[in-house]
PDB file of C-alpha atoms in Angstrom:
ATOM      1  CA  UNK W  86      22.568 100.302  20.756  1.00  0.00           C
ATOM      2  CA  UNK W  87      22.804 103.808  19.077  1.00  0.00           C
ATOM      3  CA  UNK W  88      25.879 104.995  17.548  1.00  0.00           C
ATOM      4  CA  UNK W  89      27.035 107.884  16.063  1.00  0.00           C
ATOM      5  CA  UNK W  90      30.000 108.279  13.837  1.00  0.00           C
ATOM      6  CA  UNK W  91      31.381 112.074  12.989  1.00  0.00           C
ATOM      7  CA  UNK W  92      34.516 112.530  10.038  1.00  0.00           C
ATOM      8  CA  UNK W  93      35.479 114.778   8.245  1.00  0.00           C
ATOM      9  CA  UNK W  94      39.001 116.955   7.417  1.00  0.00           C
ATOM     10  CA  UNK W  95      40.875 117.051  10.447  1.00  0.00           C
ATOM     11  CA  UNK W  96      42.682 120.289   9.579  1.00  0.00           C
ATOM     12  CA  UNK W  97      40.789 122.911   7.233  1.00  0.00           C
ATOM     13  CA  UNK W  98      42.139 126.784   6.947  1.00  0.00           C
ATOM     14  CA  UNK W  99      41.205 129.993   7.038  1.00  0.00           C
ATOM     15  CA  UNK W 100      38.491 131.346   5.380  1.00  0.00           C
ATOM     16  CA  UNK W 101      37.250 127.907   3.780  1.00  0.00           C
ATOM     17  CA  UNK W 102      34.150 126.340   4.426  1.00  0.00           C
ATOM     18  CA  UNK W 103      33.896 123.344   7.125  1.00  0.00           C
ATOM     19  CA  UNK W 104      31.693 119.788   6.762  1.00  0.00           C
ATOM     20  CA  UNK W 105      31.337 116.838   8.285  1.00  0.00           C
ATOM     21  CA  UNK W 106      28.891 114.341   8.509  1.00  0.00           C
ATOM     22  CA  UNK W 107      27.645 111.917  11.586  1.00  0.00           C
ATOM     23  CA  UNK W 108      26.900 108.201  10.671  1.00  0.00           C
ATOM     24  CA  UNK W 109      23.951 106.377  11.916  1.00  0.00           C
ATOM     25  CA  UNK W 110      24.041 103.144  12.650  1.00  0.00           C
ATOM     26  CA  UNK W 111      21.403 101.134  15.874  1.00  0.00           C
ATOM     27  CA  UNK W 112      18.330 103.268  14.396  1.00  0.00           C
ATOM     28  CA  UNK W 113      16.917 105.332  11.893  1.00  0.00           C
ATOM     29  CA  UNK W 114      17.619 109.400  10.676  1.00  0.00           C
ATOM     30  CA  UNK W 115      13.738 108.525   9.467  1.00  0.00           C
ATOM     31  CA  UNK W 116      11.920 107.717  13.074  1.00  0.00           C
ATOM     32  CA  UNK W 117      10.207 111.498  13.335  1.00  0.00           C
ATOM     33  CA  UNK W 118      10.246 111.261  16.760  1.00  0.00           C
ATOM     34  CA  UNK W 119      13.473 111.784  17.323  1.00  0.00           C
ATOM     35  CA  UNK W 120      16.040 115.557  15.664  1.00  0.00           C
ATOM     36  CA  UNK W 121      19.997 114.766  14.635  1.00  0.00           C
ATOM     37  CA  UNK W 122      22.634 117.618  15.345  1.00  0.00           C
ATOM     38  CA  UNK W 123      25.733 119.067  16.773  1.00  0.00           C
ATOM     39  CA  UNK W 124      27.265 120.198  19.510  1.00  0.00           C
ATOM     40  CA  UNK W 125      30.806 121.364  19.215  1.00  0.00           C
ATOM     41  CA  UNK W 126      34.293 121.658  22.398  1.00  0.00           C
ATOM     42  CA  UNK W 127      37.219 124.235  21.655  1.00  0.00           C
ATOM     43  CA  UNK W 128      39.739 122.691  23.249  1.00  0.00           C
ATOM     44  CA  UNK W 129      40.058 123.082  26.737  1.00  0.00           C
ATOM     45  CA  UNK W 130      36.488 124.835  27.330  1.00  0.00           C
ATOM     46  CA  UNK W 131      32.590 124.470  27.481  1.00  0.00           C
ATOM     47  CA  UNK W 132      29.880 123.146  25.337  1.00  0.00           C
ATOM     48  CA  UNK W 133      27.724 125.337  22.176  1.00  0.00           C
ATOM     49  CA  UNK W 134      25.582 124.230  20.675  1.00  0.00           C
ATOM     50  CA  UNK W 135      25.311 124.952  16.703  1.00  0.00           C
ATOM     51  CA  UNK W 136      21.856 123.216  16.100  1.00  0.00           C
ATOM     52  CA  UNK W 137      19.364 120.124  14.866  1.00  0.00           C
ATOM     53  CA  UNK W 138      17.429 119.236  11.740  1.00  0.00           C
ATOM     54  CA  UNK W 139      14.690 116.765  11.353  1.00  0.00           C
ATOM     55  CA  UNK W 140      14.846 114.685   8.429  1.00  0.00           C
ATOM     56  CA  UNK W 141      11.881 116.004   7.816  1.00  0.00           C
ATOM     57  CA  UNK W 142      13.863 119.730   6.857  1.00  0.00           C
ATOM     58  CA  UNK W 143      13.056 121.460   9.830  1.00  0.00           C
ATOM     59  CA  UNK W 144      16.379 122.292  12.072  1.00  0.00           C
ATOM     60  CA  UNK W 145      17.060 124.692  15.514  1.00  0.00           C
ATOM     61  CA  UNK W 146      20.468 126.935  14.484  1.00  0.00           C
ATOM     62  CA  UNK W 147      22.275 128.868  17.443  1.00  0.00           C
ATOM     63  CA  UNK W 148      21.638 132.673  16.582  1.00  0.00           C
ATOM     64  CA  UNK W 149      25.471 133.930  16.462  1.00  0.00           C
ATOM     65  CA  UNK W 150      26.523 130.310  14.237  1.00  0.00           C
ATOM     66  CA  UNK W 151      23.568 130.806  12.730  1.00  0.00           C
ATOM     67  CA  UNK W 152      24.144 133.415   9.274  1.00  0.00           C
ATOM     68  CA  UNK W 153      26.934 130.936   8.690  1.00  0.00           C
ATOM     69  CA  UNK W 154      25.943 127.150   9.403  1.00  0.00           C
ATOM     70  CA  UNK W 155      23.755 124.820   7.357  1.00  0.00           C
ATOM     71  CA  UNK W 156      22.277 121.234   7.757  1.00  0.00           C
ATOM     72  CA  UNK W 157      21.795 118.047   5.006  1.00  0.00           C
ATOM     73  CA  UNK W 158      19.708 114.764   6.165  1.00  0.00           C
ATOM     74  CA  UNK W 159      20.969 111.926   3.840  1.00  0.00           C
ATOM     75  CA  UNK W 160      18.138 109.690   4.744  1.00  0.00           C
ATOM     76  CA  UNK W 161      19.446 106.832   1.480  1.00  0.00           C
ATOM     77  CA  UNK W 162      23.227 106.065   3.946  1.00  0.00           C
ATOM     78  CA  UNK W 163      21.606 107.282   7.395  1.00  0.00           C
ATOM     79  CA  UNK W 164      23.801 110.367   7.718  1.00  0.00           C
ATOM     80  CA  UNK W 165      23.680 113.830   8.320  1.00  0.00           C
ATOM     81  CA  UNK W 166      25.790 116.239   7.598  1.00  0.00           C
ATOM     82  CA  UNK W 167      27.065 119.718   8.881  1.00  0.00           C
ATOM     83  CA  UNK W 168      28.041 122.571   6.931  1.00  0.00           C
ATOM     84  CA  UNK W 169      30.317 125.697   8.355  1.00  0.00           C
ATOM     85  CA  UNK W 170      31.613 128.866   6.328  1.00  0.00           C
ATOM     86  CA  UNK W 171      34.118 131.242   6.048  1.00  0.00           C
ATOM     87  CA  UNK W 172      35.850 129.617   9.387  1.00  0.00           C
ATOM     88  CA  UNK W 173      38.485 130.763  11.809  1.00  0.00           C
ATOM     89  CA  UNK W 174      40.674 129.901  14.370  1.00  0.00           C
ATOM     90  CA  UNK W 175      37.233 130.141  17.092  1.00  0.00           C
ATOM     91  CA  UNK W 176      35.888 127.000  14.991  1.00  0.00           C
ATOM     92  CA  UNK W 177      38.520 124.933  15.945  1.00  0.00           C
ATOM     93  CA  UNK W 178      37.163 122.040  17.909  1.00  0.00           C
ATOM     94  CA  UNK W 179      36.465 118.618  18.787  1.00  0.00           C
ATOM     95  CA  UNK W 180      32.469 118.701  17.434  1.00  0.00           C
ATOM     96  CA  UNK W 181      30.099 116.294  18.486  1.00  0.00           C
ATOM     97  CA  UNK W 182      27.513 114.543  16.324  1.00  0.00           C
ATOM     98  CA  UNK W 183      24.724 114.432  19.086  1.00  0.00           C
ATOM     99  CA  UNK W 184      20.716 113.056  19.213  1.00  0.00           C
ATOM    100  CA  UNK W 185      17.493 114.369  20.607  1.00  0.00           C
ATOM    101  CA  UNK W 186      13.867 114.439  21.128  1.00  0.00           C
ATOM    102  CA  UNK W 187      11.607 116.307  18.820  1.00  0.00           C
ATOM    103  CA  UNK W 188       9.534 118.647  21.942  1.00  0.00           C
ATOM    104  CA  UNK W 189       6.211 116.994  20.815  1.00  0.00           C
ATOM    105  CA  UNK W 190       7.720 114.071  22.118  1.00  0.00           C
ATOM    106  CA  UNK W 191       8.689 115.114  25.492  1.00  0.00           C
ATOM    107  CA  UNK W 192       6.265 115.090  28.221  1.00  0.00           C
ATOM    108  CA  UNK W 193       4.544 117.742  29.659  1.00  0.00           C
ATOM    109  CA  UNK W 194       7.418 120.515  31.136  1.00  0.00           C
ATOM    110  CA  UNK W 195       9.718 118.565  29.675  1.00  0.00           C
ATOM    111  CA  UNK W 196      12.130 119.417  27.316  1.00  0.00           C
ATOM    112  CA  UNK W 197      14.563 117.417  25.058  1.00  0.00           C
ATOM    113  CA  UNK W 198      17.916 116.210  26.557  1.00  0.00           C
ATOM    114  CA  UNK W 199      20.754 114.395  24.242  1.00  0.00           C
ATOM    115  CA  UNK W 200      21.075 111.362  24.579  1.00  0.00           C
ATOM    116  CA  UNK W 201      23.546 110.363  22.205  1.00  0.00           C
ATOM    117  CA  UNK W 202      26.662 111.352  21.500  1.00  0.00           C
ATOM    118  CA  UNK W 203      28.929 110.332  19.462  1.00  0.00           C
ATOM    119  CA  UNK W 204      32.739 110.029  19.944  1.00  0.00           C
ATOM    120  CA  UNK W 205      34.219 113.321  18.405  1.00  0.00           C
ATOM    121  CA  UNK W 206      36.518 114.980  16.480  1.00  0.00           C
ATOM    122  CA  UNK W 207      39.109 117.046  16.419  1.00  0.00           C
ATOM    123  CA  UNK W 208      38.993 119.680  14.224  1.00  0.00           C
ATOM    124  CA  UNK W 209      41.447 122.382  13.860  1.00  0.00           C
ATOM    125  CA  UNK W 210      41.779 125.893  11.713  1.00  0.00           C
ATOM    126  CA  UNK W 211      45.258 126.772  10.476  1.00  0.00           C
ATOM    127  CA  UNK W 212      47.075 127.897   7.259  1.00  0.00           C
TER     128      UNK W 212
ATOM    129  CA  UNK D 182      20.173 135.686  26.012  1.00  0.00           C
ATOM    130  CA  UNK D 183      18.974 132.949  28.855  1.00  0.00           C
ATOM    131  CA  UNK D 184      22.830 133.110  31.146  1.00  0.00           C
ATOM    132  CA  UNK D 185      23.566 128.989  33.324  1.00  0.00           C
ATOM    133  CA  UNK D 186      26.543 130.274  35.937  1.00  0.00           C
ATOM    134  CA  UNK D 187      28.337 127.099  37.594  1.00  0.00           C
ATOM    135  CA  UNK D 188      31.223 127.092  40.192  1.00  0.00           C
ATOM    136  CA  UNK D 189      34.226 126.382  38.251  1.00  0.00           C
ATOM    137  CA  UNK D 190      35.071 123.793  40.277  1.00  0.00           C
ATOM    138  CA  UNK D 191      34.259 121.089  43.686  1.00  0.00           C
ATOM    139  CA  UNK D 192      36.760 119.257  45.618  1.00  0.00           C
ATOM    140  CA  UNK D 193      34.884 116.590  47.815  1.00  0.00           C
ATOM    141  CA  UNK D 194      36.819 113.581  49.742  1.00  0.00           C
ATOM    142  CA  UNK D 195      36.158 109.667  48.667  1.00  0.00           C
ATOM    143  CA  UNK D 196      32.922 108.840  50.158  1.00  0.00           C
ATOM    144  CA  UNK D 197      31.115 111.960  51.046  1.00  0.00           C
ATOM    145  CA  UNK D 198      28.785 113.038  49.620  1.00  0.00           C
ATOM    146  CA  UNK D 199      29.577 116.610  45.599  1.00  0.00           C
ATOM    147  CA  UNK D 200      26.907 119.522  45.568  1.00  0.00           C
ATOM    148  CA  UNK D 201      27.038 120.784  41.579  1.00  0.00           C
ATOM    149  CA  UNK D 202      24.694 124.062  41.137  1.00  0.00           C
ATOM    150  CA  UNK D 203      23.475 125.163  38.321  1.00  0.00           C
ATOM    151  CA  UNK D 204      22.245 129.234  38.221  1.00  0.00           C
ATOM    152  CA  UNK D 205      20.150 130.660  35.729  1.00  0.00           C
ATOM    153  CA  UNK D 206      17.191 133.530  36.848  1.00  0.00           C
ATOM    154  CA  UNK D 207      13.295 131.622  37.617  1.00  0.00           C
ATOM    155  CA  UNK D 208      15.390 128.248  36.442  1.00  0.00           C
ATOM    156  CA  UNK D 209      13.053 126.051  38.536  1.00  0.00           C
ATOM    157  CA  UNK D 210      10.709 126.802  35.574  1.00  0.00           C
ATOM    158  CA  UNK D 211      12.684 125.435  33.183  1.00  0.00           C
ATOM    159  CA  UNK D 212      13.754 121.640  33.054  1.00  0.00           C
ATOM    160  CA  UNK D 213      17.363 120.597  33.088  1.00  0.00           C
ATOM    161  CA  UNK D 214      19.390 118.233  32.465  1.00  0.00           C
ATOM    162  CA  UNK D 215      22.529 117.339  32.706  1.00  0.00           C
ATOM    163  CA  UNK D 216      25.828 115.518  31.881  1.00  0.00           C
ATOM    164  CA  UNK D 217      29.797 114.117  32.681  1.00  0.00           C
ATOM    165  CA  UNK D 218      32.459 114.578  30.183  1.00  0.00           C
ATOM    166  CA  UNK D 219      35.643 112.185  31.870  1.00  0.00           C
ATOM    167  CA  UNK D 220      39.048 113.567  30.272  1.00  0.00           C
ATOM    168  CA  UNK D 221      38.825 112.636  26.346  1.00  0.00           C
ATOM    169  CA  UNK D 222      35.437 111.902  26.160  1.00  0.00           C
ATOM    170  CA  UNK D 223      32.422 112.810  24.718  1.00  0.00           C
ATOM    171  CA  UNK D 224      29.668 113.781  27.820  1.00  0.00           C
ATOM    172  CA  UNK D 225      27.397 111.189  28.945  1.00  0.00           C
ATOM    173  CA  UNK D 226      24.008 112.207  29.912  1.00  0.00           C
ATOM    174  CA  UNK D 227      23.273 111.287  33.910  1.00  0.00           C
ATOM    175  CA  UNK D 228      20.132 112.996  34.573  1.00  0.00           C
ATOM    176  CA  UNK D 229      17.145 114.962  32.634  1.00  0.00           C
ATOM    177  CA  UNK D 230      13.605 116.321  33.864  1.00  0.00           C
ATOM    178  CA  UNK D 231      15.639 117.801  36.674  1.00  0.00           C
ATOM    179  CA  UNK D 232      16.252 114.994  38.134  1.00  0.00           C
ATOM    180  CA  UNK D 233      15.597 111.676  35.936  1.00  0.00           C
ATOM    181  CA  UNK D 234      18.242 108.682  35.763  1.00  0.00           C
ATOM    182  CA  UNK D 235      19.070 107.195  32.329  1.00  0.00           C
ATOM    183  CA  UNK D 236      19.628 103.931  32.697  1.00  0.00           C
ATOM    184  CA  UNK D 237      22.847 102.672  33.767  1.00  0.00           C
ATOM    185  CA  UNK D 238      23.456 106.073  35.630  1.00  0.00           C
ATOM    186  CA  UNK D 239      23.931 105.359  39.734  1.00  0.00           C
ATOM    187  CA  UNK D 240      21.465 105.735  41.926  1.00  0.00           C
ATOM    188  CA  UNK D 241      24.307 107.894  43.914  1.00  0.00           C
ATOM    189  CA  UNK D 242      23.813 110.477  41.427  1.00  0.00           C
ATOM    190  CA  UNK D 243      20.287 113.262  41.582  1.00  0.00           C
ATOM    191  CA  UNK D 244      19.162 116.573  41.144  1.00  0.00           C
ATOM    192  CA  UNK D 245      16.379 119.107  42.679  1.00  0.00           C
ATOM    193  CA  UNK D 246      15.392 122.379  40.593  1.00  0.00           C
ATOM    194  CA  UNK D 247      14.167 124.961  42.134  1.00  0.00           C
ATOM    195  CA  UNK D 248      14.030 128.678  42.171  1.00  0.00           C
ATOM    196  CA  UNK D 249      17.167 130.296  40.569  1.00  0.00           C
ATOM    197  CA  UNK D 250      19.888 127.441  41.174  1.00  0.00           C
ATOM    198  CA  UNK D 251      19.457 123.342  40.210  1.00  0.00           C
ATOM    199  CA  UNK D 252      21.512 120.971  41.874  1.00  0.00           C
ATOM    200  CA  UNK D 253      23.436 117.808  41.274  1.00  0.00           C
ATOM    201  CA  UNK D 254      24.631 115.386  43.820  1.00  0.00           C
ATOM    202  CA  UNK D 255      26.227 112.597  43.346  1.00  0.00           C
ATOM    203  CA  UNK D 256      26.491 110.988  47.182  1.00  0.00           C
ATOM    204  CA  UNK D 257      28.878 108.836  48.433  1.00  0.00           C
ATOM    205  CA  UNK D 258      31.701 110.160  45.824  1.00  0.00           C
ATOM    206  CA  UNK D 259      34.093 107.502  43.826  1.00  0.00           C
ATOM    207  CA  UNK D 260      37.285 108.032  42.429  1.00  0.00           C
ATOM    208  CA  UNK D 261      36.283 107.578  38.972  1.00  0.00           C
ATOM    209  CA  UNK D 262      33.327 110.401  39.295  1.00  0.00           C
ATOM    210  CA  UNK D 263      36.599 112.683  38.510  1.00  0.00           C
ATOM    211  CA  UNK D 264      35.137 114.118  35.687  1.00  0.00           C
ATOM    212  CA  UNK D 265      33.505 117.937  34.017  1.00  0.00           C
ATOM    213  CA  UNK D 266      29.772 118.720  35.351  1.00  0.00           C
ATOM    214  CA  UNK D 267      27.710 120.744  32.713  1.00  0.00           C
ATOM    215  CA  UNK D 268      24.068 121.754  33.003  1.00  0.00           C
ATOM    216  CA  UNK D 269      21.852 122.716  29.855  1.00  0.00           C
ATOM    217  CA  UNK D 270      18.184 124.015  29.616  1.00  0.00           C
ATOM    218  CA  UNK D 271      16.106 125.284  25.987  1.00  0.00           C
ATOM    219  CA  UNK D 272      15.803 129.245  26.304  1.00  0.00           C
ATOM    220  CA  UNK D 273      12.579 129.689  24.311  1.00  0.00           C
ATOM    221  CA  UNK D 274      11.999 133.250  25.899  1.00  0.00           C
ATOM    222  CA  UNK D 275      12.369 134.873  21.896  1.00  0.00           C
ATOM    223  CA  UNK D 276      11.268 133.311  19.284  1.00  0.00           C
ATOM    224  CA  UNK D 277      13.338 130.683  18.225  1.00  0.00           C
ATOM    225  CA  UNK D 278      14.339 127.877  20.243  1.00  0.00           C
ATOM    226  CA  UNK D 279      17.702 127.517  21.938  1.00  0.00           C
ATOM    227  CA  UNK D 280      20.085 125.587  23.595  1.00  0.00           C
ATOM    228  CA  UNK D 281      21.638 126.544  26.620  1.00  0.00           C
ATOM    229  CA  UNK D 282      24.292 124.486  28.802  1.00  0.00           C
ATOM    230  CA  UNK D 283      26.883 126.249  31.758  1.00  0.00           C
ATOM    231  CA  UNK D 284      30.236 126.922  31.898  1.00  0.00           C
ATOM    232  CA  UNK D 285      31.018 122.898  34.077  1.00  0.00           C
ATOM    233  CA  UNK D 286      32.272 122.247  36.914  1.00  0.00           C
ATOM    234  CA  UNK D 287      35.778 120.593  37.129  1.00  0.00           C
ATOM    235  CA  UNK D 288      34.830 117.393  39.989  1.00  0.00           C
ATOM    236  CA  UNK D 289      37.847 116.533  42.355  1.00  0.00           C
ATOM    237  CA  UNK D 290      38.220 113.350  44.254  1.00  0.00           C
ATOM    238  CA  UNK D 291      40.528 114.625  46.065  1.00  0.00           C
TER     239      UNK D 291
END
């Protein structure tokens, strides 16, 4: 059973950097068939995709956050990390770790879906 | 950028069918995925590739996609289906791939 577990500080000050970690169990993060990434949800609002990363280094980012986001993958610990710089109150959200198939693995005319989600971790940006 | 439009709310009586739409420009040419989010919980995938169901999702959940509208239908709605539902596509119109979610529909079982 694939499980994703997010961890990180629940409170971050404005202008500081947010760092979150997602530990994966039940699957190897080095499985070439999958990308791993992040989706967030501000309180009471909808889902916003942040981006995804392949252990080989390939990444996809949402354009609005591209300049502030970076991902890293620790294959020895089977986990990935998110770093979001210069946060503001607008970055307050529940952050979910997710998995999707690589584009090369989906059927013709299909696209990847997010088949596994972590339980999410709430991050509040406040002084 | 590509936009997906979902009605904020849908209400149905138990046993009736619930139809939730997801509108987008020529969405019929895209592959649509649907997620269910219970209050306080993470979303789960309920339909992928327009109409395929993951293991464990009841047959009551079905989907269609044509023209400018994709639809998630839940037949014989139960109280336990009350949740927020989100549609999702990939926008590949620019030089990079981008995930787009609809704003979500809150399903209320009367």
